[in-house]
Tab-separated table of C-alpha atoms in Angstrom:
chain	number	residue	atom	x	y	z
A	1	MET	CA	-29.280	-43.421	-37.659
A	2	LYS	CA	-32.737	-41.908	-37.884
A	3	THR	CA	-32.642	-38.283	-36.791
A	4	PRO	CA	-34.826	-37.685	-33.702
A	5	THR	CA	-36.115	-34.109	-33.813
A	6	THR	CA	-38.115	-32.290	-31.141
A	7	LYS	CA	-39.065	-28.667	-30.549
A	8	THR	CA	-39.118	-26.816	-27.231
A	9	ASN	CA	-39.694	-23.096	-26.642
A	10	GLY	CA	-39.494	-22.477	-30.374
A	11	LEU	CA	-36.086	-24.186	-30.695
A	12	ARG	CA	-35.482	-27.347	-32.693
A	13	HIS	CA	-33.366	-30.109	-31.068
A	14	GLU	CA	-31.827	-32.552	-33.523
A	15	LEU	CA	-29.782	-35.657	-32.589
A	16	PHE	CA	-27.672	-37.101	-35.414
A	17	ASP	CA	-24.441	-38.849	-36.415
A	18	ALA	CA	-21.534	-37.003	-37.990
A	19	GLU	CA	-21.654	-37.607	-41.739
A	20	VAL	CA	-18.684	-37.705	-44.088
A	21	LEU	CA	-19.423	-38.225	-47.768
A	22	SER	CA	-17.120	-39.282	-50.586
A	23	ALA	CA	-17.793	-36.932	-53.470
A	24	ALA	CA	-17.046	-37.967	-57.044
A	25	GLY	CA	-13.721	-36.592	-58.219
A	26	GLU	CA	-12.686	-35.452	-54.732
A	27	ALA	CA	-9.400	-36.683	-53.251
A	28	GLU	CA	-10.681	-36.435	-49.678
A	29	PRO	CA	-14.130	-37.212	-48.261
A	30	ALA	CA	-16.115	-34.152	-47.253
A	31	PRO	CA	-18.533	-33.588	-44.366
A	32	ASN	CA	-22.127	-32.713	-45.119
A	33	ALA	CA	-23.456	-29.222	-44.325
A	34	ARG	CA	-25.144	-30.188	-41.044
A	35	THR	CA	-21.930	-31.702	-39.660
A	36	THR	CA	-19.853	-28.731	-40.866
A	37	ASN	CA	-22.204	-26.228	-39.245
A	38	TRP	CA	-22.244	-28.180	-35.985
A	39	PHE	CA	-18.432	-28.033	-35.789
A	40	ARG	CA	-18.522	-24.332	-36.652
A	41	ALA	CA	-20.740	-23.727	-33.612
A	42	VAL	CA	-18.466	-25.849	-31.404
A	43	ARG	CA	-15.321	-23.981	-32.433
A	44	THR	CA	-17.031	-20.634	-31.854
A	45	GLY	CA	-18.215	-21.785	-28.434
A	46	PHE	CA	-14.657	-22.640	-27.412
A	47	HIS	CA	-13.217	-19.439	-28.928
A	48	ALA	CA	-11.214	-21.264	-31.594
A	49	GLN	CA	-10.680	-20.656	-35.288
A	50	PRO	CA	-13.070	-22.581	-37.574
A	51	PHE	CA	-11.895	-25.931	-38.887
A	52	THR	CA	-11.225	-26.252	-42.587
A	53	THR	CA	-13.400	-28.683	-44.544
A	54	ALA	CA	-10.598	-31.266	-44.458
A	55	GLU	CA	-10.233	-30.875	-40.686
A	56	VAL	CA	-13.969	-31.328	-40.128
A	57	ALA	CA	-13.854	-34.472	-42.263
A	58	ARG	CA	-10.975	-35.908	-40.242
A	59	ILE	CA	-12.577	-35.230	-36.850
A	60	ALA	CA	-16.023	-36.304	-38.005
A	61	ALA	CA	-14.627	-39.622	-39.228
A	62	SER	CA	-13.055	-40.226	-35.822
A	63	TYR	CA	-16.379	-39.403	-34.148
A	64	ARG	CA	-18.025	-42.119	-36.193
A	65	VAL	CA	-15.450	-44.640	-34.971
A	66	ASP	CA	-16.451	-43.767	-31.389
A	67	GLY	CA	-20.171	-43.856	-32.115
A	68	ARG	CA	-20.621	-40.253	-31.006
A	69	ARG	CA	-24.114	-38.844	-31.265
A	70	LEU	CA	-24.253	-35.101	-31.955
A	71	LEU	CA	-27.007	-32.779	-30.787
A	72	GLY	CA	-27.675	-29.417	-32.368
A	73	VAL	CA	-30.230	-26.863	-31.155
A	74	TYR	CA	-31.514	-24.574	-33.910
A	75	ASP	CA	-33.360	-21.268	-33.854
A	76	ASP	CA	-35.211	-21.437	-37.161
A	77	ASP	CA	-37.008	-18.164	-36.462
A	78	ALA	CA	-34.008	-16.027	-35.549
A	79	PRO	CA	-34.508	-12.466	-36.799
A	80	ALA	CA	-32.339	-11.048	-39.583
A	81	PRO	CA	-29.465	-10.440	-39.793
A	82	SER	CA	-28.705	-13.338	-37.385
A	83	LEU	CA	-26.241	-16.061	-38.301
A	84	ASP	CA	-27.507	-18.683	-40.704
A	85	PRO	CA	-30.164	-20.637	-38.738
A	86	SER	CA	-28.613	-23.895	-39.944
A	87	ILE	CA	-25.730	-23.147	-37.552
A	88	PRO	CA	-26.831	-24.445	-34.132
A	89	VAL	CA	-27.179	-22.067	-31.208
A	90	ALA	CA	-26.154	-24.897	-28.851
A	91	THR	CA	-24.186	-28.131	-29.204
A	92	PHE	CA	-23.846	-31.333	-27.230
A	93	ALA	CA	-22.386	-34.788	-27.889
A	94	GLU	CA	-22.517	-38.177	-26.189
A	95	PHE	CA	-20.904	-41.587	-26.568
A	96	ASN	CA	-20.119	-44.642	-24.454
A	97	LYS	CA	-16.814	-45.854	-23.015
A	98	THR	CA	-15.793	-48.050	-20.091
A	99	LEU	CA	-14.796	-46.761	-16.647
A	100	ASN	CA	-12.341	-48.780	-14.546
A	101	THR	CA	-14.083	-48.925	-11.158
A	102	GLY	CA	-11.232	-50.723	-9.411
A	103	ALA	CA	-9.599	-54.151	-9.478
A	104	GLY	CA	-9.894	-54.084	-13.266
A	105	ARG	CA	-13.709	-53.999	-13.253
A	106	MET	CA	-15.160	-52.113	-16.210
A	107	LEU	CA	-18.450	-50.198	-16.110
A	108	GLU	CA	-20.013	-49.086	-19.400
A	109	SER	CA	-20.588	-45.346	-18.984
A	110	HIS	CA	-22.305	-42.479	-20.791
A	111	LEU	CA	-19.846	-39.717	-21.747
A	112	ILE	CA	-20.946	-36.127	-22.389
A	113	THR	CA	-18.824	-33.557	-24.207
A	114	VAL	CA	-18.591	-30.393	-26.391
A	115	VAL	CA	-21.395	-28.569	-24.593
A	116	THR	CA	-21.859	-25.018	-25.868
A	117	VAL	CA	-24.665	-22.433	-25.801
A	118	ARG	CA	-24.515	-19.222	-27.825
A	119	PRO	CA	-24.511	-16.096	-25.570
A	120	SER	CA	-27.676	-14.773	-27.237
A	121	HIS	CA	-29.565	-17.899	-26.133
A	122	ARG	CA	-28.476	-18.283	-22.531
A	123	ARG	CA	-30.976	-18.554	-19.676
A	124	ARG	CA	-33.592	-20.163	-21.878
A	125	GLY	CA	-33.295	-23.649	-20.367
A	126	ILE	CA	-31.317	-25.038	-23.317
A	127	LEU	CA	-28.535	-26.648	-21.273
A	128	ARG	CA	-31.015	-28.176	-18.828
A	129	ARG	CA	-33.052	-29.627	-21.666
A	130	MET	CA	-29.989	-31.045	-23.463
A	131	MET	CA	-28.580	-32.545	-20.266
A	132	THR	CA	-31.870	-33.977	-19.019
A	133	ASP	CA	-32.639	-35.580	-22.380
A	134	SER	CA	-29.144	-37.072	-22.542
A	135	LEU	CA	-29.318	-38.532	-19.033
A	136	ASP	CA	-32.774	-39.897	-19.822
A	137	ARG	CA	-31.315	-41.661	-22.869
A	138	ALA	CA	-28.511	-43.126	-20.761
A	139	ARG	CA	-30.937	-44.465	-18.165
A	140	ALA	CA	-33.191	-45.899	-20.865
A	141	ALA	CA	-30.135	-47.719	-22.256
A	142	GLY	CA	-29.386	-49.185	-18.807
A	143	LEU	CA	-26.168	-47.220	-18.253
A	144	PRO	CA	-25.583	-46.649	-14.516
A	145	MET	CA	-22.952	-43.901	-14.830
A	146	ALA	CA	-22.494	-40.658	-16.753
A	147	ALA	CA	-19.210	-38.769	-17.014
A	148	LEU	CA	-17.845	-35.511	-18.379
A	149	THR	CA	-14.885	-33.155	-18.139
A	150	ALA	CA	-15.732	-29.592	-17.152
A	151	THR	CA	-14.227	-26.326	-18.346
A	152	GLU	CA	-15.998	-24.535	-15.484
A	153	GLY	CA	-16.442	-25.934	-11.982
A	154	THR	CA	-19.836	-24.463	-11.107
A	155	ILE	CA	-22.012	-25.691	-13.974
A	156	TYR	CA	-22.568	-29.394	-13.536
A	157	GLY	CA	-23.174	-29.941	-9.821
A	158	ARG	CA	-26.809	-28.962	-10.324
A	159	PHE	CA	-27.137	-31.940	-12.659
A	160	GLY	CA	-25.746	-34.362	-10.092
A	161	PHE	CA	-22.122	-34.480	-11.293
A	162	GLY	CA	-19.243	-34.422	-8.832
A	163	PRO	CA	-15.465	-34.205	-9.469
A	164	ALA	CA	-13.926	-37.658	-9.076
A	165	THR	CA	-10.306	-37.489	-10.324
A	166	THR	CA	-7.568	-34.867	-10.513
A	167	LEU	CA	-4.387	-34.375	-12.539
A	168	ASP	CA	-1.224	-32.426	-11.810
A	169	THR	CA	0.783	-30.368	-14.255
A	170	VAL	CA	4.453	-30.878	-13.434
A	171	ARG	CA	7.482	-28.874	-14.480
A	172	VAL	CA	10.642	-30.975	-14.381
A	173	ASP	CA	14.157	-29.505	-14.364
A	174	VAL	CA	16.227	-31.688	-16.713
A	175	LYS	CA	19.237	-29.406	-17.062
A	176	GLY	CA	22.260	-31.691	-17.233
A	177	GLY	CA	20.053	-34.777	-17.502
A	178	LEU	CA	17.522	-36.364	-15.199
A	179	PRO	CA	19.253	-38.288	-12.390
A	180	VAL	CA	16.974	-41.310	-11.878
A	181	VAL	CA	18.233	-43.283	-8.872
A	182	ALA	CA	17.203	-46.776	-10.015
A	183	LYS	CA	19.485	-48.619	-12.425
A	184	PRO	CA	18.362	-48.545	-16.054
A	185	GLU	CA	16.093	-51.374	-17.187
A	186	GLY	CA	15.172	-52.309	-20.721
A	187	THR	CA	15.594	-49.735	-23.454
A	188	VAL	CA	13.807	-46.758	-24.993
A	189	ILE	CA	13.814	-46.425	-28.767
A	190	ALA	CA	12.864	-43.435	-30.909
A	191	VAL	CA	10.146	-44.252	-33.425
A	192	ASP	CA	8.204	-42.444	-36.095
A	193	PRO	CA	4.776	-41.537	-34.665
A	194	SER	CA	3.144	-43.535	-37.464
A	195	ALA	CA	4.555	-46.689	-35.833
A	196	LEU	CA	2.103	-46.203	-32.946
A	197	VAL	CA	-1.051	-46.819	-34.989
A	198	GLU	CA	-1.637	-50.220	-33.353
A	199	LEU	CA	0.782	-50.013	-30.454
A	200	ALA	CA	-0.659	-46.891	-28.805
A	201	PRO	CA	-4.220	-48.245	-28.406
A	202	SER	CA	-3.022	-51.681	-27.251
A	203	LEU	CA	-0.701	-50.207	-24.613
A	204	PHE	CA	-3.439	-47.874	-23.454
A	205	GLU	CA	-5.812	-50.824	-23.012
A	206	ALA	CA	-3.268	-52.440	-20.677
A	207	PHE	CA	-2.944	-49.154	-18.762
A	208	HIS	CA	-6.743	-48.790	-18.657
A	209	ALA	CA	-7.169	-52.262	-17.154
A	210	ALA	CA	-4.666	-51.491	-14.397
A	211	HIS	CA	-5.772	-48.033	-13.179
A	212	ARG	CA	-8.887	-47.293	-11.162
A	213	GLY	CA	-10.569	-44.204	-12.582
A	214	SER	CA	-9.269	-44.673	-16.114
A	215	ILE	CA	-11.814	-44.005	-18.848
A	216	GLY	CA	-11.717	-45.612	-22.295
A	217	ARG	CA	-10.035	-43.603	-25.038
A	218	GLN	CA	-11.650	-42.190	-28.134
A	219	HIS	CA	-10.145	-42.719	-31.581
A	220	ALA	CA	-8.746	-39.167	-31.670
A	221	TYR	CA	-6.013	-40.264	-29.242
A	222	THR	CA	-4.673	-42.708	-31.814
A	223	LEU	CA	-4.724	-39.957	-34.428
A	224	ARG	CA	-2.822	-37.645	-32.064
A	225	ALA	CA	-0.277	-40.327	-31.169
A	226	THR	CA	0.441	-40.945	-34.832
A	227	GLY	CA	0.691	-37.264	-35.723
A	228	ARG	CA	-2.589	-37.144	-37.666
A	229	LEU	CA	-4.076	-34.571	-35.278
A	230	GLY	CA	-2.309	-31.661	-33.653
A	231	PRO	CA	-3.008	-30.348	-30.153
A	232	GLU	CA	-5.172	-27.506	-31.484
A	233	GLU	CA	-5.735	-28.188	-35.179
A	234	ALA	CA	-7.185	-31.257	-36.863
A	235	LYS	CA	-4.329	-31.731	-39.294
A	236	ASP	CA	-0.933	-33.430	-39.398
A	237	ASP	CA	1.443	-32.544	-36.577
A	238	PRO	CA	4.986	-32.443	-38.041
A	239	ALA	CA	6.533	-31.378	-34.721
A	240	LEU	CA	5.521	-34.600	-32.948
A	241	ARG	CA	8.188	-37.047	-31.767
A	242	ALA	CA	7.638	-40.495	-30.296
A	243	ALA	CA	9.455	-43.160	-28.303
A	244	VAL	CA	8.640	-46.682	-27.112
A	245	TYR	CA	9.921	-48.485	-24.030
A	246	LEU	CA	10.925	-52.155	-24.477
A	247	ASP	CA	11.458	-54.378	-21.455
A	248	ALA	CA	14.389	-56.809	-21.103
A	249	ASP	CA	12.585	-59.282	-23.378
A	250	GLY	CA	11.977	-56.662	-26.056
A	251	VAL	CA	8.255	-56.390	-25.289
A	252	PRO	CA	6.746	-52.874	-25.595
A	253	ARG	CA	5.513	-51.668	-22.187
A	254	GLY	CA	4.976	-47.964	-22.759
A	255	PHE	CA	5.142	-45.107	-25.218
A	256	LEU	CA	5.706	-41.383	-25.234
A	257	THR	CA	4.802	-38.543	-27.600
A	258	TYR	CA	6.254	-35.077	-27.162
A	259	ALA	CA	7.276	-31.894	-28.977
A	260	PHE	CA	9.848	-29.135	-28.678
A	261	ALA	CA	8.205	-25.908	-27.445
A	262	GLY	CA	10.371	-23.676	-29.679
A	263	TRP	CA	13.645	-21.762	-29.519
A	264	GLU	CA	11.883	-18.617	-28.326
A	265	LYS	CA	10.807	-20.257	-25.071
A	266	SER	CA	13.112	-19.883	-22.103
A	267	PRO	CA	14.228	-22.173	-20.605
A	268	LEU	CA	14.248	-24.503	-23.600
A	269	THR	CA	11.311	-26.814	-23.032
A	270	MET	CA	9.920	-30.134	-24.196
A	271	ASP	CA	6.152	-30.611	-23.865
A	272	VAL	CA	4.882	-34.127	-23.214
A	273	ARG	CA	1.765	-34.801	-25.283
A	274	ASP	CA	1.092	-38.341	-24.045
A	275	LEU	CA	2.799	-40.797	-21.726
A	276	VAL	CA	1.342	-44.274	-21.295
A	277	ALA	CA	3.295	-46.739	-19.167
A	278	THR	CA	2.078	-50.193	-18.186
A	279	THR	CA	4.889	-50.851	-15.683
A	280	ALA	CA	6.771	-48.748	-13.150
A	281	ALA	CA	10.025	-49.394	-15.003
A	282	ALA	CA	8.484	-48.157	-18.263
A	283	ARG	CA	7.472	-44.909	-16.619
A	284	ARG	CA	10.899	-44.345	-15.054
A	285	GLU	CA	12.773	-45.090	-18.262
A	286	LEU	CA	10.566	-42.868	-20.423
A	287	TRP	CA	11.288	-40.024	-18.007
A	288	ARG	CA	15.018	-40.839	-18.086
A	289	TYR	CA	14.811	-40.660	-21.890
A	290	LEU	CA	13.083	-37.261	-21.762
A	291	GLY	CA	15.907	-35.953	-19.580
A	292	ALA	CA	18.567	-37.128	-22.036
A	293	HIS	CA	17.811	-34.609	-24.816
A	294	ASP	CA	20.639	-32.164	-25.539
A	295	LEU	CA	19.971	-28.471	-24.847
A	296	ILE	CA	16.579	-29.113	-23.179
A	297	GLU	CA	16.351	-27.663	-19.666
A	298	ARG	CA	12.706	-28.281	-18.765
A	299	VAL	CA	10.012	-30.868	-19.464
A	300	VAL	CA	6.343	-30.032	-18.877
A	301	TYR	CA	3.725	-32.747	-18.421
A	302	GLY	CA	0.063	-31.977	-17.829
A	303	ALA	CA	-1.294	-35.406	-16.875
A	304	ALA	CA	0.665	-36.550	-13.826
A	305	ALA	CA	-1.116	-38.568	-11.157
A	306	PRO	CA	-1.631	-36.857	-7.773
A	307	ASP	CA	0.575	-39.569	-6.228
A	308	ASP	CA	3.068	-39.762	-9.099
A	309	PRO	CA	6.306	-41.401	-7.855
A	310	LEU	CA	8.513	-39.311	-10.157
A	311	PRO	CA	9.939	-37.037	-7.400
A	312	TRP	CA	10.963	-40.120	-5.395
A	313	SER	CA	12.620	-41.567	-8.514
A	314	LEU	CA	15.178	-38.736	-8.567
A	315	ASP	CA	18.189	-37.980	-6.417
A	316	ASP	CA	16.806	-34.436	-6.091
A	317	PRO	CA	12.974	-34.463	-5.732
A	318	ARG	CA	12.975	-30.639	-5.997
A	319	ARG	CA	13.536	-31.012	-9.707
A	320	VAL	CA	9.787	-31.751	-9.931
A	321	ALA	CA	7.419	-28.851	-9.270
A	322	VAL	CA	3.638	-29.170	-9.369
A	323	THR	CA	2.432	-25.993	-11.059
A	324	GLU	CA	-1.292	-26.753	-11.277
A	325	THR	CA	-3.842	-29.258	-10.013
A	326	GLU	CA	-7.113	-29.620	-11.904
A	327	ASP	CA	-10.113	-31.873	-11.708
A	328	LEU	CA	-10.502	-34.038	-14.781
A	329	LEU	CA	-13.258	-36.652	-14.585
A	330	TRP	CA	-16.692	-35.722	-13.240
A	331	LEU	CA	-19.082	-38.600	-12.527
A	332	ARG	CA	-22.850	-38.787	-12.188
A	333	ILE	CA	-24.382	-41.988	-10.785
A	334	LEU	CA	-27.664	-42.820	-12.522
A	335	ASP	CA	-28.342	-46.183	-10.829
A	336	VAL	CA	-27.097	-46.528	-7.247
A	337	PRO	CA	-27.418	-50.336	-6.879
A	338	ALA	CA	-25.744	-51.021	-10.233
A	339	ALA	CA	-22.943	-48.486	-9.727
A	340	LEU	CA	-22.070	-49.409	-6.143
A	341	GLY	CA	-22.372	-53.084	-7.021
A	342	ALA	CA	-19.693	-52.639	-9.705
A	343	ARG	CA	-17.246	-50.844	-7.429
A	344	GLU	CA	-14.079	-52.052	-5.689
A	345	TYR	CA	-14.076	-52.486	-1.874
A	346	ILE	CA	-11.277	-53.394	0.508
A	347	ALA	CA	-13.336	-54.058	3.674
A	348	ASP	CA	-16.629	-55.712	4.589
A	349	GLY	CA	-19.538	-54.098	6.426
A	350	SER	CA	-22.843	-52.347	5.874
A	351	LEU	CA	-24.022	-48.763	5.464
A	352	ARG	CA	-27.408	-47.082	5.140
A	353	LEU	CA	-27.504	-44.174	2.698
A	354	ARG	CA	-30.145	-41.547	2.064
A	355	ILE	CA	-29.635	-39.873	-1.299
A	356	THR	CA	-31.110	-36.693	-2.745
A	357	ASP	CA	-30.975	-36.107	-6.484
A	358	PRO	CA	-31.819	-32.830	-8.282
A	359	GLN	CA	-33.235	-34.812	-11.228
A	360	GLY	CA	-34.913	-37.417	-9.027
A	361	TYR	CA	-33.220	-40.399	-10.692
A	362	THR	CA	-31.674	-41.802	-7.520
A	363	THR	CA	-33.504	-40.066	-4.657
A	364	GLY	CA	-34.233	-42.605	-1.947
A	365	SER	CA	-32.801	-44.812	0.793
A	366	TYR	CA	-30.343	-47.644	0.190
A	367	LYS	CA	-28.498	-50.253	2.191
A	368	LEU	CA	-25.005	-51.161	1.036
A	369	VAL	CA	-23.729	-54.535	2.226
A	370	VAL	CA	-20.145	-55.565	1.420
A	371	ASP	CA	-19.340	-59.235	1.949
A	372	GLY	CA	-16.152	-60.773	0.660
A	373	ARG	CA	-15.296	-57.314	-0.662
A	374	VAL	CA	-18.236	-57.514	-3.068
A	375	GLY	CA	-20.906	-54.827	-2.736
A	376	CYS	CA	-24.623	-55.440	-2.911
A	377	VAL	CA	-27.152	-52.612	-2.649
A	378	GLU	CA	-30.779	-52.942	-1.648
A	379	THR	CA	-33.292	-50.171	-2.199
A	380	GLU	CA	-35.047	-49.460	1.082
A	381	PRO	CA	-38.831	-49.364	0.651
A	382	ASP	CA	-39.262	-46.479	3.093
A	383	ASP	CA	-37.301	-43.966	5.121
A	384	SER	CA	-38.235	-45.378	8.524
A	385	GLN	CA	-34.731	-46.713	9.182
A	386	PRO	CA	-32.239	-44.028	10.214
A	387	ALA	CA	-29.518	-43.377	7.629
A	388	ASP	CA	-25.832	-43.570	8.495
A	389	LEU	CA	-25.096	-40.932	5.846
A	390	GLU	CA	-27.306	-38.369	4.121
A	391	LEU	CA	-25.810	-36.805	1.000
A	392	ASP	CA	-26.646	-35.722	-2.523
A	393	ILE	CA	-25.846	-37.805	-5.579
A	394	ALA	CA	-23.031	-35.483	-6.686
A	395	LEU	CA	-21.143	-36.186	-3.440
A	396	LEU	CA	-21.672	-39.937	-3.714
A	397	SER	CA	-20.348	-39.665	-7.278
A	398	SER	CA	-17.250	-37.851	-5.975
A	399	LEU	CA	-16.729	-40.623	-3.417
A	400	TYR	CA	-17.203	-43.360	-5.987
A	401	LEU	CA	-13.583	-43.829	-7.101
A	402	GLY	CA	-12.030	-43.074	-3.729
A	403	GLY	CA	-10.443	-39.840	-4.884
A	404	THR	CA	-12.283	-37.924	-2.165
A	405	GLY	CA	-12.452	-39.237	1.403
A	406	VAL	CA	-15.587	-39.585	3.519
A	407	ARG	CA	-13.977	-37.741	6.437
A	408	THR	CA	-12.978	-34.882	4.134
A	409	LEU	CA	-16.600	-34.325	3.106
A	410	ALA	CA	-17.845	-34.763	6.678
A	411	GLU	CA	-15.388	-32.189	8.012
A	412	ALA	CA	-16.354	-29.854	5.174
A	413	GLY	CA	-19.972	-30.041	6.329
A	414	ARG	CA	-21.089	-31.483	2.990
A	415	LEU	CA	-22.743	-34.643	4.287
A	416	ARG	CA	-24.782	-35.522	7.363
A	417	ALA	CA	-23.773	-38.511	9.441
A	418	ALA	CA	-25.719	-40.244	12.208
A	419	SER	CA	-22.591	-40.422	14.387
A	420	ASP	CA	-18.805	-40.326	14.365
A	421	GLU	CA	-18.932	-44.127	14.274
A	422	ALA	CA	-21.009	-43.935	11.084
A	423	VAL	CA	-18.366	-41.693	9.484
A	424	ASP	CA	-15.641	-44.162	10.472
A	425	ARG	CA	-17.632	-47.099	9.091
A	426	ALA	CA	-18.386	-45.242	5.856
A	427	ALA	CA	-14.706	-44.372	5.461
A	428	ARG	CA	-13.714	-48.025	5.902
A	429	LEU	CA	-16.200	-49.049	3.215
A	430	LEU	CA	-15.940	-46.235	0.664
A	431	ASP	CA	-12.374	-44.911	0.912
A	432	LEU	CA	-9.756	-46.630	-1.249
A	433	PRO	CA	-5.947	-46.574	-1.159
A	434	GLY	CA	-4.116	-44.518	-3.755
A	435	ALA	CA	-5.526	-41.912	-6.073
A	436	PRO	CA	-7.730	-42.781	-9.058
A	437	TYR	CA	-5.993	-41.912	-12.307
A	438	ALA	CA	-7.631	-40.873	-15.577
A	439	ILE	CA	-5.490	-39.324	-18.312
A	440	ASN	CA	-8.057	-38.736	-21.069
A	441	GLY	CA	-9.929	-35.610	-21.849
A	442	PHE	CA	-13.048	-35.894	-24.004
């Protein structure tokens, strides 16, 4: 890829691909200096120890599989004795994956990740420039949706992003086993993590097709499932264990990766790294398997759905405690007609929307018409027709997957409605049953 380079306010912005080179006489490929320095800035930004050269090479190779584009911002004129100016003062990355918008419909989306700005360079418009340029590239490519996961909840609303899915962390008491009420079905087998190299991505694709809100997985998830990446370090994970659920016909329908938290932890705990189930029985049986480990008293899982049926699967629902609820996926609609036209609906009707957008991409009036549960959006040429709802693009993005209800936002005073009837009509059109479920960070 040709490296686009621009300069703003004395800072150089460079967009490039991660590069891993095979050096003569070297057993492992090595990243080039620009890629190494970019990762050094990322690790510093997230308060982590620097990767080794081998770790950078492993992660960079996985980035290339995903087609990630890396952005570094460089201060070539930083005064001595500043850090080497070849180490970026800000980082950003982007790549494309599909979003399940409901009923198995897939929307190609623009994903944004690893955003950092060095403390010495804050409040200089760097984040705004990186974000605006990235969203401009997405729109130019015809992508109607952008997405990210946020470490802080107050940063991205000003760019039109709204939280769209949540995850629960659950703590499950498995002392004496996990008493699942339903009779056992199929079987769970222990496997070496390396056996998941093809199985993990194929099972995830089946999960992805079945769950509204799911976002396509990057290659790093396969590396983690097979023990090639640890939870914090980019090297082999010897503590990882794995299991696969087979249905009555011997067909794999789910997998599990997990690790013992250590003898020093009390109560003795197993941490679930990944759990992908394509059927309800697969999910129940993988949990039954987790509860069958000798000596283990607690299992912790950080990616449970808000409406996870696990408590109802047990004879004592109090064994499951939700210890934390966090937003995961933040969405940003870039093209209202294309995004709403790709969405699931469960009722017919029409709705006039007036949208404000801090970047101006989607500001305007629209008419949504749902017929046969298929949405069609017309852009209104003027604002002469009264709107049923007036809201900003971040709120429409939060409503998009049905994880937030129209009435909730109306009662919170976040949107303006022409009437109570308009709120009811909007709720019938935009609300969806069940919670959207995304399990991938990125």
